[in-house]
mmCIF file of C-alpha atoms in Angstrom:
data_model
loop_
_atom_site.group_PDB
_atom_site.id
_atom_site.type_symbol
_atom_site.label_atom_id
_atom_site.label_comp_id
_atom_site.label_asym_id
_atom_site.label_seq_id
_atom_site.Cartn_x
_atom_site.Cartn_y
_atom_site.Cartn_z
ATOM 1 C CA MET A 82 -53.534 2.412 14.328
ATOM 2 C CA ASP A 83 -53.779 3.288 10.667
ATOM 3 C CA ASN A 84 -52.522 0.623 8.410
ATOM 4 C CA ASP A 85 -52.503 2.650 5.276
ATOM 5 C CA ASN A 86 -48.880 3.563 5.760
ATOM 6 C CA ASN A 87 -46.668 1.848 3.295
ATOM 7 C CA ILE A 88 -43.396 3.497 4.116
ATOM 8 C CA ASP A 89 -40.849 0.758 4.204
ATOM 9 C CA PHE A 90 -38.686 1.991 7.071
ATOM 10 C CA LYS A 91 -36.567 -1.140 7.012
ATOM 11 C CA ASP A 92 -35.723 -0.674 3.391
ATOM 12 C CA LEU A 93 -34.834 3.002 3.869
ATOM 13 C CA TRP A 94 -32.828 2.165 6.959
ATOM 14 C CA LYS A 95 -30.657 -0.331 5.150
ATOM 15 C CA ARG A 96 -29.966 1.942 2.230
ATOM 16 C CA GLN A 97 -27.867 4.228 4.377
ATOM 17 C CA SER A 98 -24.448 4.334 2.788
ATOM 18 C CA VAL A 99 -21.831 2.622 4.869
ATOM 19 C CA SER A 100 -18.117 2.378 4.403
ATOM 20 C CA GLN A 101 -16.332 -0.276 6.290
ATOM 21 C CA PRO A 102 -12.864 0.943 7.255
ATOM 22 C CA ASP A 103 -9.938 -1.352 6.832
ATOM 23 C CA MET A 104 -9.363 -3.522 9.856
ATOM 24 C CA GLN A 105 -5.751 -2.344 10.033
ATOM 25 C CA ASP A 106 -7.071 1.139 10.892
ATOM 26 C CA LEU A 107 -8.931 -0.290 13.806
ATOM 27 C CA LEU A 108 -5.965 -2.257 15.063
ATOM 28 C CA GLY A 109 -3.813 0.866 14.827
ATOM 29 C CA ARG A 110 -6.313 2.753 16.922
ATOM 30 C CA LEU A 111 -6.403 -0.054 19.398
ATOM 31 C CA LYS A 112 -2.647 0.122 19.921
ATOM 32 C CA LYS A 113 -2.770 3.874 20.432
ATOM 33 C CA PHE A 114 -5.620 3.538 22.893
ATOM 34 C CA LYS A 115 -3.697 0.991 24.928
ATOM 35 C CA LYS A 116 -0.621 3.178 25.025
ATOM 36 C CA THR A 117 -2.413 6.284 26.304
ATOM 37 C CA SER A 118 -4.281 4.455 29.028
ATOM 38 C CA MET A 119 -1.072 2.846 30.217
ATOM 39 C CA ARG A 120 0.637 6.230 30.209
ATOM 40 C CA THR A 121 -1.782 7.883 32.639
ATOM 41 C CA PHE A 122 -1.495 4.867 34.887
ATOM 42 C CA TRP A 123 2.268 5.137 34.980
ATOM 43 C CA ILE A 124 2.399 8.907 35.421
ATOM 44 C CA LEU A 125 0.172 8.746 38.487
ATOM 45 C CA ASN A 126 2.028 5.924 40.099
ATOM 46 C CA VAL A 127 5.500 7.201 39.366
ATOM 47 C CA LEU A 128 4.453 10.505 40.889
ATOM 48 C CA LEU A 129 3.300 8.748 44.016
ATOM 49 C CA PHE A 130 6.495 6.737 44.210
ATOM 50 C CA VAL A 131 8.700 9.823 43.812
ATOM 51 C CA THR A 132 6.840 11.641 46.593
ATOM 52 C CA CYS A 133 7.312 8.709 48.933
ATOM 53 C CA VAL A 134 11.005 8.448 48.121
ATOM 54 C CA PHE A 135 11.431 12.171 48.706
ATOM 55 C CA ASN A 136 9.828 11.930 52.111
ATOM 56 C CA ILE A 137 11.921 8.965 53.141
ATOM 57 C CA PHE A 138 14.970 10.906 52.003
ATOM 58 C CA VAL A 139 14.008 13.881 54.194
ATOM 59 C CA TRP A 140 13.415 11.551 57.111
ATOM 60 C CA TYR A 141 16.845 9.930 56.837
ATOM 61 C CA TYR A 142 18.912 12.871 55.724
ATOM 62 C CA TYR A 143 17.692 15.537 58.114
ATOM 63 C CA GLN A 144 17.029 13.141 60.984
ATOM 64 C CA PRO A 145 14.051 15.024 62.448
ATOM 65 C CA GLN A 146 14.059 15.112 66.244
ATOM 66 C CA PHE A 147 10.454 16.056 66.921
ATOM 67 C CA ILE A 148 7.666 13.543 66.764
ATOM 68 C CA SER A 149 5.522 16.258 65.122
ATOM 69 C CA THR A 150 7.789 16.259 62.066
ATOM 70 C CA LYS A 151 7.453 12.516 61.660
ATOM 71 C CA ILE A 152 3.687 12.618 62.085
ATOM 72 C CA GLY A 153 3.578 15.442 59.556
ATOM 73 C CA ILE A 154 5.496 13.437 56.949
ATOM 74 C CA VAL A 155 3.397 10.319 57.491
ATOM 75 C CA LEU A 156 0.202 12.351 57.283
ATOM 76 C CA MET A 157 1.192 14.033 54.034
ATOM 77 C CA VAL A 158 2.218 10.795 52.353
ATOM 78 C CA LEU A 159 -0.870 9.018 53.610
ATOM 79 C CA THR A 160 -3.149 11.782 52.356
ATOM 80 C CA MET A 161 -1.708 11.699 48.880
ATOM 81 C CA MET A 162 -1.792 7.918 48.807
ATOM 82 C CA ILE A 163 -5.416 7.747 49.918
ATOM 83 C CA TYR A 164 -6.455 10.328 47.375
ATOM 84 C CA LEU A 165 -4.614 8.669 44.526
ATOM 85 C CA PHE A 166 -5.900 5.271 45.580
ATOM 86 C CA VAL A 167 -9.538 6.377 45.560
ATOM 87 C CA HIS A 168 -9.016 8.268 42.321
ATOM 88 C CA ASN A 169 -7.311 5.313 40.639
ATOM 89 C CA LYS A 170 -9.983 2.927 41.774
ATOM 90 C CA LEU A 171 -12.802 5.076 40.474
ATOM 91 C CA LEU A 172 -11.035 5.619 37.173
ATOM 92 C CA GLY A 173 -10.531 1.885 36.825
ATOM 93 C CA LYS A 174 -14.167 1.244 37.596
ATOM 94 C CA TYR A 175 -15.243 3.793 35.039
ATOM 95 C CA ARG A 176 -12.981 2.373 32.355
ATOM 96 C CA ASN A 177 -13.937 -1.198 33.042
ATOM 97 C CA ILE A 178 -17.647 -0.687 33.446
ATOM 98 C CA GLU A 179 -19.138 -3.937 32.190
ATOM 99 C CA ALA A 180 -20.105 -3.163 28.615
ATOM 100 C CA THR A 181 -22.035 -6.342 27.999
ATOM 101 C CA GLN A 182 -24.905 -5.838 30.418
ATOM 102 C CA THR A 183 -28.345 -4.642 29.382
ATOM 103 C CA ASN A 184 -28.828 -0.929 28.706
ATOM 104 C CA GLN A 185 -30.834 -0.595 31.879
ATOM 105 C CA GLU A 186 -28.152 -2.121 34.102
ATOM 106 C CA TYR A 187 -25.500 -0.152 32.290
ATOM 107 C CA LEU A 188 -27.285 3.144 32.873
ATOM 108 C CA GLN A 189 -27.701 2.399 36.546
ATOM 109 C CA ASN A 190 -24.002 1.682 36.837
ATOM 110 C CA LEU A 191 -23.128 4.885 35.020
ATOM 111 C CA ILE A 192 -25.289 6.878 37.442
ATOM 112 C CA LEU A 193 -23.675 5.151 40.413
ATOM 113 C CA ILE A 194 -20.173 5.910 39.201
ATOM 114 C CA LYS A 195 -21.019 9.523 38.475
ATOM 115 C CA LYS A 196 -22.387 9.883 41.997
ATOM 116 C CA LYS A 197 -19.172 8.482 43.419
ATOM 117 C CA GLN A 198 -17.236 10.930 41.307
ATOM 118 C CA GLN A 199 -19.390 13.699 42.726
ATOM 119 C CA PHE A 200 -18.379 12.552 46.213
ATOM 120 C CA LEU A 201 -14.731 12.447 45.245
ATOM 121 C CA GLN A 202 -14.848 15.971 43.919
ATOM 122 C CA THR A 203 -16.459 17.517 46.984
ATOM 123 C CA LYS A 204 -15.930 15.648 50.260
ATOM 124 C CA MET A 205 -12.719 13.974 49.223
ATOM 125 C CA ILE A 206 -11.113 17.222 48.014
ATOM 126 C CA SER A 207 -11.952 18.878 51.330
ATOM 127 C CA PHE A 208 -10.490 15.983 53.264
ATOM 128 C CA TYR A 209 -7.394 16.137 51.111
ATOM 129 C CA PHE A 210 -6.901 19.847 51.786
ATOM 130 C CA ILE A 211 -7.450 19.672 55.551
ATOM 131 C CA SER A 212 -5.296 16.627 56.049
ATOM 132 C CA LEU A 213 -2.486 18.034 53.911
ATOM 133 C CA THR A 214 -2.586 21.378 55.739
ATOM 134 C CA ILE A 215 -2.268 19.682 59.128
ATOM 135 C CA GLY A 216 0.563 17.577 57.773
ATOM 136 C CA ILE A 217 2.471 20.591 56.454
ATOM 137 C CA CYS A 218 2.013 22.575 59.691
ATOM 138 C CA LEU A 219 3.253 19.704 61.817
ATOM 139 C CA TYR A 220 6.158 19.070 59.510
ATOM 140 C CA MET A 221 7.222 22.730 59.533
ATOM 141 C CA TYR A 222 7.083 23.086 63.285
ATOM 142 C CA GLU A 223 10.507 21.614 64.064
ATOM 143 C CA TYR A 224 12.325 23.895 61.641
ATOM 144 C CA ALA A 225 10.188 26.908 62.450
ATOM 145 C CA SER A 226 10.796 26.539 66.170
ATOM 146 C CA ARG A 227 14.495 27.257 65.572
ATOM 147 C CA MET A 228 13.703 30.497 63.759
ATOM 148 C CA THR A 229 13.244 33.936 65.242
ATOM 149 C CA PHE A 230 9.654 34.813 66.041
ATOM 150 C CA LEU A 231 9.415 37.098 63.029
ATOM 151 C CA ASN A 232 10.636 34.435 60.618
ATOM 152 C CA LEU A 233 8.330 31.896 62.191
ATOM 153 C CA CYS A 234 5.365 34.166 61.593
ATOM 154 C CA LEU A 235 6.557 34.764 58.059
ATOM 155 C CA ALA A 236 7.022 31.064 57.258
ATOM 156 C CA TYR A 237 3.636 30.028 58.622
ATOM 157 C CA GLY A 238 1.994 33.157 57.278
ATOM 158 C CA ILE A 239 3.091 32.534 53.695
ATOM 159 C CA THR A 240 2.284 28.831 53.806
ATOM 160 C CA LEU A 241 -1.107 29.292 55.382
ATOM 161 C CA SER A 242 -2.114 32.134 53.122
ATOM 162 C CA TRP A 243 -1.209 30.039 50.093
ATOM 163 C CA ILE A 244 -3.379 27.256 51.434
ATOM 164 C CA ALA A 245 -6.150 29.722 52.268
ATOM 165 C CA PHE A 246 -6.042 31.049 48.722
ATOM 166 C CA ASN A 247 -6.470 27.523 47.439
ATOM 167 C CA TRP A 248 -9.194 26.686 49.930
ATOM 168 C CA PHE A 249 -11.285 29.824 49.631
ATOM 169 C CA TYR A 250 -10.695 30.763 46.020
ATOM 170 C CA LEU A 251 -9.534 27.896 43.812
ATOM 171 C CA ARG A 252 -11.342 25.027 45.522
ATOM 172 C CA PRO A 253 -14.895 26.432 45.367
ATOM 173 C CA ARG A 254 -14.405 27.520 41.772
ATOM 174 C CA LYS A 255 -13.140 24.147 40.715
ATOM 175 C CA ILE A 256 -15.869 22.324 42.603
ATOM 176 C CA LYS A 257 -18.563 24.564 41.169
ATOM 177 C CA LYS A 258 -17.383 24.047 37.627
ATOM 178 C CA GLN A 259 -17.126 20.291 37.935
ATOM 179 C CA GLN A 260 -20.356 19.964 39.834
ATOM 180 C CA SER A 261 -22.527 21.719 37.303
ATOM 181 C CA LYS A 262 -21.110 19.437 34.639
ATOM 182 C CA ILE A 263 -21.495 16.249 36.607
ATOM 183 C CA ASN A 264 -24.933 17.140 37.931
ATOM 184 C CA SER A 265 -26.334 17.752 34.487
ATOM 185 C CA LEU A 266 -24.832 14.464 33.382
ATOM 186 C CA ILE A 267 -26.419 12.545 36.271
ATOM 187 C CA GLU A 268 -29.707 14.245 35.498
ATOM 188 C CA LYS A 269 -29.443 13.239 31.855
ATOM 189 C CA PHE A 270 -28.633 9.599 32.633
ATOM 190 C CA GLU A 271 -31.483 9.459 35.119
ATOM 191 C CA GLU A 272 -33.851 10.870 32.565
ATOM 192 C CA ILE A 273 -32.804 8.195 30.048
ATOM 193 C CA ASN A 274 -33.167 5.520 32.685
ATOM 194 C CA HIS A 275 -36.637 6.846 33.353
ATOM 195 C CA GLN A 276 -37.547 6.385 29.687
ATOM 196 C CA LEU A 277 -37.212 2.668 30.263
ATOM 197 C CA GLU A 278 -39.603 2.716 33.182
ATOM 198 C CA SER A 279 -42.478 4.514 31.523
ATOM 199 C CA MET B 87 -16.215 -16.709 15.926
ATOM 200 C CA GLU B 88 -13.026 -14.939 14.891
ATOM 201 C CA PHE B 89 -12.755 -11.197 15.379
ATOM 202 C CA GLU B 90 -12.207 -10.549 11.709
ATOM 203 C CA GLU B 91 -15.332 -12.446 10.810
ATOM 204 C CA ILE B 92 -17.347 -10.545 13.426
ATOM 205 C CA TYR B 93 -15.978 -7.280 12.128
ATOM 206 C CA LYS B 94 -16.958 -8.034 8.562
ATOM 207 C CA THR B 95 -20.393 -9.348 9.498
ATOM 208 C CA TYR B 96 -21.391 -6.712 11.981
ATOM 209 C CA TRP B 97 -19.691 -3.479 10.927
ATOM 210 C CA ASP B 98 -22.566 -2.248 8.741
ATOM 211 C CA ARG B 99 -25.221 -3.097 11.296
ATOM 212 C CA ILE B 100 -23.338 -1.477 14.167
ATOM 213 C CA PHE B 101 -22.591 1.577 12.080
ATOM 214 C CA ARG B 102 -26.279 2.068 11.260
ATOM 215 C CA LEU B 103 -27.208 1.708 14.916
ATOM 216 C CA CYS B 104 -24.707 4.432 15.830
ATOM 217 C CA MET B 105 -25.843 6.556 12.913
ATOM 218 C CA GLY B 106 -29.443 6.304 14.122
ATOM 219 C CA PHE B 107 -28.277 7.457 17.521
ATOM 220 C CA VAL B 108 -26.199 10.505 16.544
ATOM 221 C CA ASN B 109 -27.150 11.228 12.898
ATOM 222 C CA ASP B 110 -23.608 12.338 12.173
ATOM 223 C CA TYR B 111 -21.488 10.293 9.818
ATOM 224 C CA ASP B 112 -18.088 10.916 11.416
ATOM 225 C CA ALA B 113 -19.352 10.552 14.966
ATOM 226 C CA ALA B 114 -21.108 7.308 14.032
ATOM 227 C CA GLN B 115 -17.909 6.010 12.448
ATOM 228 C CA ASP B 116 -16.060 6.781 15.698
ATOM 229 C CA LEU B 117 -18.698 5.144 17.835
ATOM 230 C CA ALA B 118 -18.689 2.033 15.672
ATOM 231 C CA GLN B 119 -14.902 1.808 15.919
ATOM 232 C CA GLU B 120 -15.023 2.193 19.674
ATOM 233 C CA THR B 121 -17.571 -0.577 19.802
ATOM 234 C CA PHE B 122 -15.272 -2.936 17.944
ATOM 235 C CA ILE B 123 -12.374 -2.017 20.189
ATOM 236 C CA ILE B 124 -14.465 -3.135 23.160
ATOM 237 C CA VAL B 125 -15.547 -6.255 21.291
ATOM 238 C CA TRP B 126 -11.922 -7.047 20.578
ATOM 239 C CA GLN B 127 -10.992 -6.616 24.215
ATOM 240 C CA LYS B 128 -13.935 -8.603 25.560
ATOM 241 C CA LEU B 129 -14.115 -11.381 23.013
ATOM 242 C CA GLU B 130 -12.272 -13.785 25.289
ATOM 243 C CA THR B 131 -14.912 -13.359 27.966
ATOM 244 C CA PHE B 132 -17.747 -14.133 25.577
ATOM 245 C CA ARG B 133 -19.407 -17.385 26.547
ATOM 246 C CA ASN B 134 -22.220 -18.650 24.461
ATOM 247 C CA GLU B 135 -24.796 -17.718 27.064
ATOM 248 C CA SER B 136 -26.401 -15.351 24.606
ATOM 249 C CA ALA B 137 -26.272 -15.001 20.868
ATOM 250 C CA ILE B 138 -23.176 -13.154 19.693
ATOM 251 C CA GLY B 139 -25.406 -10.582 18.000
ATOM 252 C CA THR B 140 -27.158 -9.740 21.264
ATOM 253 C CA TRP B 141 -23.806 -9.451 22.953
ATOM 254 C CA ILE B 142 -22.385 -7.102 20.328
ATOM 255 C CA PHE B 143 -25.510 -4.961 20.144
ATOM 256 C CA ARG B 144 -25.410 -4.559 23.904
ATOM 257 C CA ILE B 145 -21.874 -3.255 23.727
ATOM 258 C CA ALA B 146 -22.740 -0.925 20.859
ATOM 259 C CA SER B 147 -25.873 0.528 22.452
ATOM 260 C CA ASN B 148 -24.164 0.993 25.813
ATOM 261 C CA ASN B 149 -21.333 2.766 24.067
ATOM 262 C CA CYS B 150 -23.861 5.064 22.386
ATOM 263 C CA LEU B 151 -25.374 5.890 25.767
ATOM 264 C CA ARG B 152 -21.986 6.625 27.193
ATOM 265 C CA GLN B 153 -21.008 9.060 24.460
ATOM 266 C CA ILE B 154 -23.645 11.472 25.801
ATOM 267 C CA GLU B 155 -20.850 12.651 28.036
ATOM 268 C CA LYS B 156 -18.860 13.839 25.052
ATOM 269 C CA GLN B 157 -21.903 14.826 23.036
ATOM 270 C CA LYS B 158 -21.192 18.517 22.871
ATOM 271 C CA ARG B 159 -18.245 17.753 20.667
ATOM 272 C CA PHE B 160 -20.519 16.386 17.976
ATOM 273 C CA PRO B 161 -22.856 18.968 16.543
ATOM 274 C CA LYS B 162 -25.691 17.247 14.752
ATOM 275 C CA SER B 163 -25.612 17.677 11.011
ATOM 276 C CA GLU B 164 -28.423 19.866 9.825
ATOM 277 C CA LEU B 165 -30.725 18.954 7.031
ATOM 278 C CA PRO B 166 -31.937 21.328 4.344
ATOM 279 C CA ILE B 167 -35.254 22.690 5.560
ATOM 280 C CA HIS B 168 -37.314 22.489 2.393
ATOM 281 C CA LEU B 169 -36.873 18.821 1.848
ATOM 282 C CA SER B 170 -40.317 18.247 0.462
ATOM 283 C CA GLU B 171 -39.721 20.720 -2.315
ATOM 284 C CA GLU B 172 -36.890 18.685 -3.734
ATOM 285 C CA LYS B 173 -37.704 16.313 -6.503
ATOM 286 C CA GLN B 174 -38.027 12.852 -5.083
ATOM 287 C CA THR B 175 -36.061 11.181 -7.798
ATOM 288 C CA SER B 176 -33.683 9.574 -5.398
ATOM 289 C CA LEU B 177 -34.374 7.980 -2.074
ATOM 290 C CA GLU B 178 -31.482 9.831 -0.484
ATOM 291 C CA PRO B 179 -33.523 12.640 1.162
ATOM 292 C CA GLN B 180 -35.900 10.076 2.569
ATOM 293 C CA ILE B 181 -33.068 8.072 4.040
ATOM 294 C CA GLN B 182 -31.612 11.202 5.574
ATOM 295 C CA PHE B 183 -34.982 12.210 6.920
ATOM 296 C CA LEU B 184 -35.485 8.804 8.535
ATOM 297 C CA TYR B 185 -32.135 8.974 10.317
ATOM 298 C CA LYS B 186 -32.812 12.537 11.380
ATOM 299 C CA CYS B 187 -36.196 11.597 12.847
ATOM 300 C CA ILE B 188 -34.727 8.649 14.700
ATOM 301 C CA ALA B 189 -31.888 10.711 16.155
ATOM 302 C CA GLU B 190 -34.487 13.138 17.512
ATOM 303 C CA LEU B 191 -36.298 10.434 19.505
ATOM 304 C CA PRO B 192 -35.563 9.864 23.205
ATOM 305 C CA GLU B 193 -32.308 7.916 23.575
ATOM 306 C CA THR B 194 -33.705 4.503 24.459
ATOM 307 C CA GLU B 195 -36.271 4.709 21.660
ATOM 308 C CA ARG B 196 -33.464 5.366 19.180
ATOM 309 C CA ILE B 197 -31.824 2.131 20.245
ATOM 310 C CA ILE B 198 -35.040 0.118 20.192
ATOM 311 C CA ILE B 199 -36.181 1.259 16.745
ATOM 312 C CA SER B 200 -32.702 0.878 15.248
ATOM 313 C CA LEU B 201 -32.555 -2.712 16.442
ATOM 314 C CA GLU B 202 -36.034 -3.368 15.089
ATOM 315 C CA LEU B 203 -35.142 -1.958 11.683
ATOM 316 C CA GLU B 204 -31.991 -4.034 11.795
ATOM 317 C CA ASP B 205 -34.249 -7.146 11.967
ATOM 318 C CA VAL B 206 -33.206 -8.075 15.474
ATOM 319 C CA LYS B 207 -35.904 -10.299 17.021
ATOM 320 C CA GLN B 208 -38.028 -8.633 19.682
ATOM 321 C CA THR B 209 -36.966 -11.230 22.234
ATOM 322 C CA GLU B 210 -33.377 -10.231 21.574
ATOM 323 C CA ILE B 211 -34.179 -6.510 21.723
ATOM 324 C CA ALA B 212 -35.723 -7.110 25.147
ATOM 325 C CA LYS B 213 -32.492 -8.814 26.225
ATOM 326 C CA ILE B 214 -30.337 -5.997 24.901
ATOM 327 C CA VAL B 215 -32.262 -3.131 26.417
ATOM 328 C CA GLY B 216 -33.400 -4.835 29.608
ATOM 329 C CA LEU B 217 -37.162 -4.565 29.160
ATOM 330 C CA SER B 218 -39.899 -7.156 28.929
ATOM 331 C CA GLU B 219 -40.820 -8.418 25.479
ATOM 332 C CA ALA B 220 -44.347 -7.054 25.794
ATOM 333 C CA ASN B 221 -42.968 -3.658 26.675
ATOM 334 C CA VAL B 222 -40.654 -3.718 23.672
ATOM 335 C CA ARG B 223 -43.509 -4.609 21.353
ATOM 336 C CA VAL B 224 -45.619 -1.707 22.612
ATOM 337 C CA LYS B 225 -42.718 0.692 22.299
ATOM 338 C CA ILE B 226 -41.883 -0.361 18.756
ATOM 339 C CA HIS B 227 -45.472 0.120 17.752
ATOM 340 C CA ARG B 228 -45.560 3.627 19.234
ATOM 341 C CA ILE B 229 -42.249 4.633 17.705
ATOM 342 C CA LYS B 230 -43.334 3.484 14.251
ATOM 343 C CA GLU B 231 -46.490 5.548 14.605
ATOM 344 C CA LYS B 232 -44.416 8.568 15.559
ATOM 345 C CA LEU B 233 -42.146 8.095 12.556
ATOM 346 C CA THR B 234 -45.050 7.633 10.169
ATOM 347 C CA GLN B 235 -46.588 10.794 11.547
ATOM 348 C CA LYS B 236 -43.390 12.735 10.992
ATOM 349 C CA PHE B 237 -43.073 11.444 7.439
ATOM 350 C CA LYS B 238 -46.658 12.472 6.720
ATOM 351 C CA GLU B 239 -46.168 15.940 8.121
ATOM 352 C CA ASN B 240 -43.097 16.377 6.020
ATOM 353 C CA GLY B 241 -44.760 15.112 2.876
ATOM 354 C CA GLN B 242 -42.189 12.395 2.487
ATOM 355 C CA ARG B 243 -44.605 9.770 1.263
#
């Protein structure tokens, strides 16, 4: 309310020293940026393609007799495809979040995406693990059934304990680490969004 | 408008907006560059529905909000504590103090006051941030009071 202030904020503000970088610098950075984003896209999709080819190869070359083997292969491929698909889609959404909306809309979108990421990192990871485990067990059955009982126990025992290690040890640790990060981020964005409401 | 022209016209203004947000020269330089990368990518989609300035400032302020995710990488530059004891022969400490104060405000207030100081019309600020014009006016008034208060406390006048 006091009008005795004669600090010229605008004048001070504009006196901040600024150096405009050469536009060539910017264009160079742009090229690099494009390259790296294309690279991750290709790595993911080549990986998916290779896995599919490998499975088709197994199918043709070993000519599995049991239906369980075939279901196992389909399940494994499907699981990986679904996971990569959801992951790719979310990544794309995050990258292409409309930058020209108002701050308020933008913040709401950011929160939404972060919540989806939260879902991906918890529920989706669990689905991925369970589905992949079933797939592997089914797939192994045909070959394991030809083994002696001891070898069968050994084969399933090693596989399942490796999965159990991942499920009970690595998974919760990874989830916990990511969750605390993402939760604090959601909280922060919500707090900023709230600033606009008050 | 050609990209090069936009770049030359808006670089300084965008840089100051980013600087007000992070108060770190290198980080602000990065943020400003990122902004222009987005502008470059999106320029084709720009239709004259809004003023180009509004459009660019939206991109810049959204990009500032987004960098919160990477914030821990940018430690804020610290200011000498006994500023008021320095001889006020140059305006430099005052400029630094202003940017420091702004970067300490809540995030949305940093954007609003930076746009105001950048002489963006309040109607446009409302369109950038997504608030009503009346709301923007009230906020600007309050922020300026806060800043004046801080300057007084620090003996910067």
